[in-house]
Amino acid sequence: MDIKITKAKTLKAKPDDSVLGFGKYFTDHMFLMDYTPDKGWHDARIVPFGPLEIHPACTALHYGSEIFEGLKAYRRPDGGIQLFRPIENIRRMNRSAERLCLPQIPEDMYMEAMTTLVKMEDAWVPPSPNTSLYIRPFMIGNDENLGVHSVHHATFIIILSPVGSYYKEGLNPVKIMIEDQDVRAVRGGTGEAKCGGNYAASNRAGERAEQKGYSQVLWLDGVERKYIEEVGAMNVLFLINGVVVTPALRGSILPGITRKSIIELLKSEGFPVEERLVSVDELAKAMADGSLEEAFGSGTAAVVSPIGALIYKDKEYVVNGGKIGKLTQHLYDTLTGIQWGKSEDKFGWTVKL
Ligand SMILES: *Cc1c(COP(=O)(O)O)cnc(C)c1O
């Protein structure tokens, strides 16, 4: 692929690793390329990071044709950098594109765009423990008219943001509210696509949970509001009677790469894992009789996020005494060990740049 590079005239001062947080700072450059049916993907370019110029009738602004991904570049102990399962993100984005009628991107082209940009911004991959460079590829429908139709012109963009340690003082369990009014997705909808519209539709319940003092919502299925789906921007897993149980992917749940990695890791350790329907009644019973030993969310940003309490119909259930469980801690240590290159990657998940 021919990538035209225009370098920034001045480079920004880099923030101290201790103030990074999530998604607040951006690097010096970004990647863009455009798609039209006649030219295919074209005009691949890396330019100084800055505002986009888009037409006020741009499809994404009016009809929500937007998809995105999220992954990280990690600083290894030897000073090099690596990615974690990037091909999974590329394939998932192409599946999201298929669902929203946006154009797919050839895998090697996508990988080259990402690795070229990350290598160019090497100095932005922070060295402090548990910090990383977050990679946010996204695609927008970019037609310049208000007609409702599938997209003809799309723009693919990659921006990079150095992010801090998700956990400043150890892994803090969070309180989660089981949402029984709003729903996030239904089968046949866009729940398994990583698209901005899913987030817009989730905000109201998230806000209600926050007002009540809970950090996120646990979604139930959109048809019967009976089965557990996922938490906010994370998949959810439970340890019930010595078995890890997680909702099966049936079309309305985002297929998380962290979820997939945890399942593969547990299976390689001979730990029993079940992907199946998990009803809220089963969960309430397991919470009441104490057979729910651990509960945690999984996602790229936090890796795993222990759940200390679950609230259902205004009744609060404490999980594992409100503390992080042994298995949750083990999964966090193992995955982060591989991601930051501190332990052996026997699965071949990491890609050195
Ligand atoms: C991105 C995302 C996840 C987690 O996926 P990972 O690949 O593990 O980061 C889970 N749920 C939703 C809704 C998401 O957008």
GROMACS .gro file of N, CA and C in nm, residues 110-219:
model
  330
  110TYR      N    1  -0.530  -0.309   0.629
  110TYR     CA    2  -0.568  -0.259   0.761
  110TYR      C    3  -0.447  -0.270   0.856
  111MET      N    4  -0.382  -0.388   0.853
  111MET     CA    5  -0.269  -0.413   0.943
  111MET      C    6  -0.155  -0.316   0.911
  112GLU      N    7  -0.129  -0.295   0.783
  112GLU     CA    8  -0.019  -0.206   0.744
  112GLU      C    9  -0.048  -0.062   0.787
  113ALA      N   10  -0.173  -0.020   0.772
  113ALA     CA   11  -0.210   0.117   0.813
  113ALA      C   12  -0.183   0.134   0.963
  114MET      N   13  -0.228   0.035   1.040
  114MET     CA   14  -0.215   0.043   1.185
  114MET      C   15  -0.069   0.037   1.231
  115THR      N   16   0.007  -0.058   1.176
  115THR     CA   17   0.145  -0.074   1.223
  115THR      C   18   0.232   0.043   1.176
  116THR      N   19   0.205   0.096   1.057
  116THR     CA   20   0.284   0.210   1.009
  116THR      C   21   0.265   0.330   1.102
  117LEU      N   22   0.137   0.356   1.138
  117LEU     CA   23   0.108   0.470   1.225
  117LEU      C   24   0.167   0.450   1.365
  118VAL      N   25   0.147   0.330   1.421
  118VAL     CA   26   0.196   0.306   1.557
  118VAL      C   27   0.349   0.316   1.562
  119LYS      N   28   0.416   0.260   1.461
  119LYS     CA   29   0.563   0.268   1.461
  119LYS      C   30   0.610   0.412   1.451
  120MET      N   31   0.538   0.491   1.372
  120MET     CA   32   0.574   0.632   1.357
  120MET      C   33   0.557   0.705   1.490
  121GLU      N   34   0.461   0.663   1.571
  121GLU     CA   35   0.432   0.728   1.699
  121GLU      C   36   0.492   0.651   1.817
  122ASP      N   37   0.593   0.571   1.790
  122ASP     CA   38   0.658   0.486   1.892
  122ASP      C   39   0.682   0.560   2.024
  123ALA      N   40   0.728   0.684   2.015
  123ALA     CA   41   0.762   0.760   2.136
  123ALA      C   42   0.641   0.788   2.223
  124TRP      N   43   0.521   0.766   2.167
  124TRP     CA   44   0.398   0.790   2.244
  124TRP      C   45   0.350   0.666   2.319
  125VAL      N   46   0.419   0.554   2.303
  125VAL     CA   47   0.380   0.433   2.379
  125VAL      C   48   0.444   0.447   2.517
  126PRO      N   49   0.364   0.474   2.620
  126PRO     CA   50   0.423   0.507   2.750
  126PRO      C   51   0.491   0.387   2.815
  127PRO      N   52   0.597   0.413   2.892
  127PRO     CA   53   0.674   0.304   2.953
  127PRO      C   54   0.628   0.262   3.092
  128SER      N   55   0.548   0.341   3.162
  128SER     CA   56   0.513   0.309   3.301
  128SER      C   57   0.425   0.183   3.308
  129PRO      N   58   0.431   0.112   3.423
  129PRO     CA   59   0.353  -0.011   3.437
  129PRO      C   60   0.205   0.012   3.407
  130ASN      N   61   0.146  -0.081   3.331
  130ASN     CA   62   0.003  -0.082   3.300
  130ASN      C   63  -0.047   0.037   3.217
  131THR      N   64   0.044   0.115   3.161
  131THR     CA   65   0.002   0.218   3.065
  131THR      C   66   0.019   0.160   2.925
  132SER      N   67  -0.047   0.220   2.827
  132SER     CA   68  -0.038   0.169   2.690
  132SER      C   69  -0.080   0.277   2.592
  133LEU      N   70  -0.065   0.246   2.464
  133LEU     CA   71  -0.113   0.338   2.360
  133LEU      C   72  -0.241   0.278   2.304
  134TYR      N   73  -0.353   0.344   2.329
  134TYR     CA   74  -0.483   0.294   2.281
  134TYR      C   75  -0.497   0.329   2.132
  135ILE      N   76  -0.539   0.230   2.055
  135ILE     CA   77  -0.556   0.247   1.911
  135ILE      C   78  -0.705   0.248   1.881
  136ARG      N   79  -0.753   0.353   1.819
  136ARG     CA   80  -0.895   0.365   1.788
  136ARG      C   81  -0.914   0.380   1.636
  137PRO      N   82  -0.929   0.266   1.565
  137PRO     CA   83  -0.966   0.274   1.424
  137PRO      C   84  -1.117   0.294   1.415
  138PHE      N   85  -1.164   0.373   1.321
  138PHE     CA   86  -1.309   0.387   1.301
  138PHE      C   87  -1.341   0.422   1.157
  139MET      N   88  -1.466   0.398   1.122
  139MET     CA   89  -1.507   0.425   0.984
  139MET      C   90  -1.640   0.499   0.985
  140ILE      N   91  -1.652   0.599   0.900
  140ILE     CA   92  -1.778   0.673   0.891
  140ILE      C   93  -1.830   0.669   0.748
  141GLY      N   94  -1.963   0.664   0.737
  141GLY     CA   95  -2.028   0.687   0.608
  141GLY      C   96  -2.013   0.835   0.579
  142ASN      N   97  -1.964   0.869   0.462
  142ASN     CA   98  -1.923   1.008   0.437
  142ASN      C   99  -1.984   1.063   0.309
  143ASP      N  100  -2.103   1.016   0.273
  143ASP     CA  101  -2.170   1.073   0.156
  143ASP      C  102  -2.218   1.213   0.187
  144GLU      N  103  -2.219   1.297   0.086
  144GLU     CA  104  -2.252   1.437   0.109
  144GLU      C  105  -2.393   1.469   0.062
  145ASN      N  106  -2.490   1.387   0.106
  145ASN     CA  107  -2.629   1.421   0.076
  145ASN      C  108  -2.720   1.351   0.176
  146LEU      N  109  -2.842   1.399   0.185
  146LEU     CA  110  -2.933   1.352   0.290
  146LEU      C  111  -3.020   1.234   0.249
  147GLY      N  112  -2.999   1.181   0.132
  147GLY     CA  113  -3.076   1.064   0.090
  147GLY      C  114  -3.046   0.945   0.180
  148VAL      N  115  -3.149   0.870   0.214
  148VAL     CA  116  -3.126   0.751   0.297
  148VAL      C  117  -3.100   0.633   0.204
  149HIS      N  118  -2.979   0.586   0.206
  149HIS     CA  119  -2.940   0.473   0.120
  149HIS      C  120  -2.811   0.419   0.177
  150SER      N  121  -2.766   0.304   0.129
  150SER     CA  122  -2.639   0.256   0.182
  150SER      C  123  -2.526   0.345   0.131
  151VAL      N  124  -2.414   0.337   0.203
  151VAL     CA  125  -2.307   0.435   0.186
  151VAL      C  126  -2.226   0.413   0.058
  152HIS      N  127  -2.194   0.521  -0.012
  152HIS     CA  128  -2.106   0.512  -0.130
  152HIS      C  129  -1.965   0.559  -0.097
  153HIS      N  130  -1.957   0.665  -0.019
  153HIS     CA  131  -1.825   0.717   0.019
  153HIS      C  132  -1.804   0.692   0.169
  154ALA      N  133  -1.697   0.621   0.203
  154ALA     CA  134  -1.666   0.597   0.344
  154ALA      C  135  -1.525   0.646   0.371
  155THR      N  136  -1.500   0.685   0.495
  155THR     CA  137  -1.365   0.726   0.534
  155THR      C  138  -1.323   0.643   0.654
  156PHE      N  139  -1.202   0.588   0.647
  156PHE     CA  140  -1.145   0.506   0.754
  156PHE      C  141  -1.035   0.588   0.820
  157ILE      N  142  -1.037   0.594   0.951
  157ILE     CA  143  -0.945   0.680   1.024
  157ILE      C  144  -0.887   0.602   1.142
  158ILE      N  145  -0.760   0.626   1.174
  158ILE     CA  146  -0.702   0.568   1.297
  158ILE      C  147  -0.643   0.681   1.379
  159ILE      N  148  -0.686   0.691   1.504
  159ILE     CA  149  -0.624   0.785   1.596
  159ILE      C  150  -0.565   0.707   1.713
  160LEU      N  151  -0.469   0.767   1.782
  160LEU     CA  152  -0.397   0.699   1.890
  160LEU      C  153  -0.398   0.786   2.015
  161SER      N  154  -0.416   0.722   2.130
  161SER     CA  155  -0.422   0.797   2.255
  161SER      C  156  -0.348   0.723   2.366
  162PRO      N  157  -0.243   0.785   2.422
  162PRO     CA  158  -0.176   0.718   2.535
  162PRO      C  159  -0.270   0.712   2.655
  163VAL      N  160  -0.284   0.594   2.716
  163VAL     CA  161  -0.378   0.579   2.828
  163VAL      C  162  -0.307   0.529   2.953
  164GLY      N  163  -0.362   0.572   3.066
  164GLY     CA  164  -0.299   0.540   3.194
  164GLY      C  165  -0.341   0.403   3.246
  165SER      N  166  -0.292   0.369   3.361
  165SER     CA  167  -0.328   0.245   3.426
  165SER      C  168  -0.475   0.253   3.464
  166TYR      N  169  -0.553   0.152   3.426
  166TYR     CA  170  -0.696   0.153   3.457
  166TYR      C  171  -0.716   0.146   3.607
  167TYR      N  172  -0.628   0.073   3.671
  167TYR     CA  173  -0.639   0.055   3.816
  167TYR      C  174  -0.523   0.124   3.885
  168LYS      N  175  -0.553   0.233   3.955
  168LYS     CA  176  -0.446   0.305   4.022
  168LYS      C  177  -0.411   0.241   4.157
  169GLU      N  178  -0.514   0.190   4.225
  169GLU     CA  179  -0.490   0.130   4.357
  169GLU      C  180  -0.541  -0.013   4.361
  170GLY      N  181  -0.485  -0.099   4.278
  170GLY     CA  182  -0.531  -0.238   4.275
  170GLY      C  183  -0.664  -0.249   4.203
  171LEU      N  184  -0.711  -0.371   4.185
  171LEU     CA  185  -0.836  -0.391   4.110
  171LEU      C  186  -0.956  -0.369   4.201
  172ASN      N  187  -1.021  -0.254   4.183
  172ASN     CA  188  -1.134  -0.220   4.267
  172ASN      C  189  -1.264  -0.278   4.216
  173PRO      N  190  -1.333  -0.362   4.295
  173PRO     CA  191  -1.463  -0.413   4.250
  173PRO      C  192  -1.565  -0.299   4.234
  174VAL      N  193  -1.651  -0.314   4.134
  174VAL     CA  194  -1.752  -0.211   4.107
  174VAL      C  195  -1.892  -0.266   4.137
  175LYS      N  196  -1.986  -0.171   4.154
  175LYS     CA  197  -2.127  -0.207   4.175
  175LYS      C  198  -2.201  -0.192   4.044
  176ILE      N  199  -2.278  -0.293   4.009
  176ILE     CA  200  -2.345  -0.298   3.879
  176ILE      C  201  -2.496  -0.312   3.899
  177MET      N  202  -2.572  -0.234   3.821
  177MET     CA  203  -2.717  -0.242   3.829
  177MET      C  204  -2.774  -0.325   3.714
  178ILE      N  205  -2.855  -0.425   3.747
  178ILE     CA  206  -2.920  -0.504   3.641
  178ILE      C  207  -3.037  -0.423   3.587
  179GLU      N  208  -3.029  -0.389   3.459
  179GLU     CA  209  -3.127  -0.299   3.396
  179GLU      C  210  -3.248  -0.378   3.346
  180ASP      N  211  -3.367  -0.344   3.395
  180ASP     CA  212  -3.483  -0.421   3.349
  180ASP      C  213  -3.584  -0.336   3.273
  181GLN      N  214  -3.542  -0.216   3.229
  181GLN     CA  215  -3.632  -0.133   3.148
  181GLN      C  216  -3.576  -0.116   3.006
  182ASP      N  217  -3.473  -0.034   2.992
  182ASP     CA  218  -3.413  -0.016   2.859
  182ASP      C  219  -3.343  -0.145   2.818
  183VAL      N  220  -3.333  -0.166   2.687
  183VAL     CA  221  -3.252  -0.278   2.637
  183VAL      C  222  -3.148  -0.223   2.541
  184ARG      N  223  -3.036  -0.297   2.529
  184ARG     CA  224  -2.927  -0.250   2.444
  184ARG      C  225  -2.942  -0.296   2.300
  185ALA      N  226  -2.986  -0.420   2.283
  185ALA     CA  227  -2.984  -0.478   2.150
  185ALA      C  228  -3.080  -0.596   2.141
  186VAL      N  229  -3.120  -0.629   2.021
  186VAL     CA  230  -3.197  -0.751   1.997
  186VAL      C  231  -3.129  -0.830   1.885
  187ARG      N  232  -3.154  -0.960   1.882
  187ARG     CA  233  -3.099  -1.041   1.774
  187ARG      C  234  -3.153  -0.988   1.641
  188GLY      N  235  -3.065  -0.981   1.545
  188GLY     CA  236  -3.105  -0.923   1.416
  188GLY      C  237  -3.077  -0.774   1.410
  189GLY      N  238  -3.053  -0.712   1.523
  189GLY     CA  239  -3.017  -0.570   1.527
  189GLY      C  240  -2.867  -0.554   1.514
  190THR      N  241  -2.811  -0.455   1.584
  190THR     CA  242  -2.668  -0.427   1.568
  190THR      C  243  -2.585  -0.461   1.692
  191GLY      N  244  -2.643  -0.539   1.785
  191GLY     CA  245  -2.574  -0.567   1.911
  191GLY      C  246  -2.438  -0.631   1.896
  192GLU      N  247  -2.420  -0.714   1.792
  192GLU     CA  248  -2.289  -0.779   1.779
  192GLU      C  249  -2.193  -0.699   1.691
  193ALA      N  250  -2.238  -0.584   1.643
  193ALA     CA  251  -2.148  -0.495   1.568
  193ALA      C  252  -2.095  -0.390   1.665
  194LYS      N  253  -1.968  -0.351   1.647
  194LYS     CA  254  -1.913  -0.246   1.733
  194LYS      C  255  -1.943  -0.112   1.665
  195CYS      N  256  -2.061  -0.057   1.696
  195CYS     CA  257  -2.100   0.068   1.630
  195CYS      C  258  -2.144   0.171   1.734
  196GLY      N  259  -2.121   0.296   1.698
  196GLY     CA  260  -2.150   0.406   1.790
  196GLY      C  261  -2.296   0.410   1.833
  197GLY      N  262  -2.387   0.373   1.742
  197GLY     CA  263  -2.529   0.379   1.772
  197GLY      C  264  -2.568   0.297   1.894
  198ASN      N  265  -2.502   0.182   1.914
  198ASN     CA  266  -2.531   0.101   2.032
  198ASN      C  267  -2.504   0.179   2.160
  199TYR      N  268  -2.401   0.261   2.156
  199TYR     CA  269  -2.364   0.338   2.275
  199TYR      C  270  -2.463   0.450   2.301
  200ALA      N  271  -2.506   0.517   2.193
  200ALA     CA  272  -2.604   0.625   2.208
  200ALA      C  273  -2.730   0.571   2.276
  201ALA      N  274  -2.770   0.449   2.236
  201ALA     CA  275  -2.892   0.391   2.290
  201ALA      C  276  -2.876   0.344   2.435
  202SER      N  277  -2.752   0.329   2.481
  202SER     CA  278  -2.725   0.279   2.617
  202SER      C  279  -2.717   0.390   2.721
  203ASN      N  280  -2.701   0.512   2.672
  203ASN     CA  281  -2.667   0.621   2.765
  203ASN      C  282  -2.771   0.645   2.875
  204ARG      N  283  -2.899   0.633   2.838
  204ARG     CA  284  -3.001   0.666   2.937
  204ARG      C  285  -2.994   0.574   3.059
  205ALA      N  286  -2.983   0.444   3.034
  205ALA     CA  287  -2.977   0.350   3.146
  205ALA      C  288  -2.848   0.372   3.225
  206GLY      N  289  -2.738   0.400   3.153
  206GLY     CA  290  -2.610   0.424   3.220
  206GLY      C  291  -2.619   0.543   3.314
  207GLU      N  292  -2.688   0.646   3.268
  207GLU     CA  293  -2.703   0.766   3.349
  207GLU      C  294  -2.788   0.739   3.474
  208ARG      N  295  -2.896   0.662   3.453
  208ARG     CA  296  -2.982   0.627   3.568
  208ARG      C  297  -2.904   0.547   3.672
  209ALA      N  298  -2.821   0.453   3.624
  209ALA     CA  299  -2.742   0.372   3.716
  209ALA      C  300  -2.645   0.461   3.794
  210GLU      N  301  -2.582   0.554   3.721
  210GLU     CA  302  -2.485   0.643   3.785
  210GLU      C  303  -2.550   0.729   3.893
  211GLN      N  304  -2.671   0.778   3.863
  211GLN     CA  305  -2.742   0.860   3.962
  211GLN      C  306  -2.768   0.782   4.090
  212LYS      N  307  -2.787   0.650   4.076
  212LYS     CA  308  -2.813   0.568   4.195
  212LYS      C  309  -2.685   0.521   4.261
  213GLY      N  310  -2.570   0.560   4.204
  213GLY     CA  311  -2.443   0.526   4.267
  213GLY      C  312  -2.379   0.398   4.215
  214TYR      N  313  -2.427   0.347   4.101
  214TYR     CA  314  -2.368   0.226   4.044
  214TYR      C  315  -2.287   0.265   3.921
  215SER      N  316  -2.181   0.188   3.893
  215SER     CA  317  -2.091   0.236   3.789
  215SER      C  318  -2.136   0.198   3.648
  216GLN      N  319  -2.207   0.088   3.631
  216GLN     CA  320  -2.252   0.051   3.497
  216GLN      C  321  -2.378  -0.033   3.506
  217VAL      N  322  -2.437  -0.064   3.390
  217VAL     CA  323  -2.554  -0.150   3.390
  217VAL      C  324  -2.520  -0.287   3.332
  218LEU      N  325  -2.591  -0.386   3.381
  218LEU     CA  326  -2.586  -0.521   3.324
  218LEU      C  327  -2.713  -0.536   3.242
  219TRP      N  328  -2.696  -0.561   3.112
  219TRP     CA  329  -2.812  -0.566   3.022
  219TRP      C  330  -2.876  -0.704   3.021
   0.00000   0.00000   0.00000
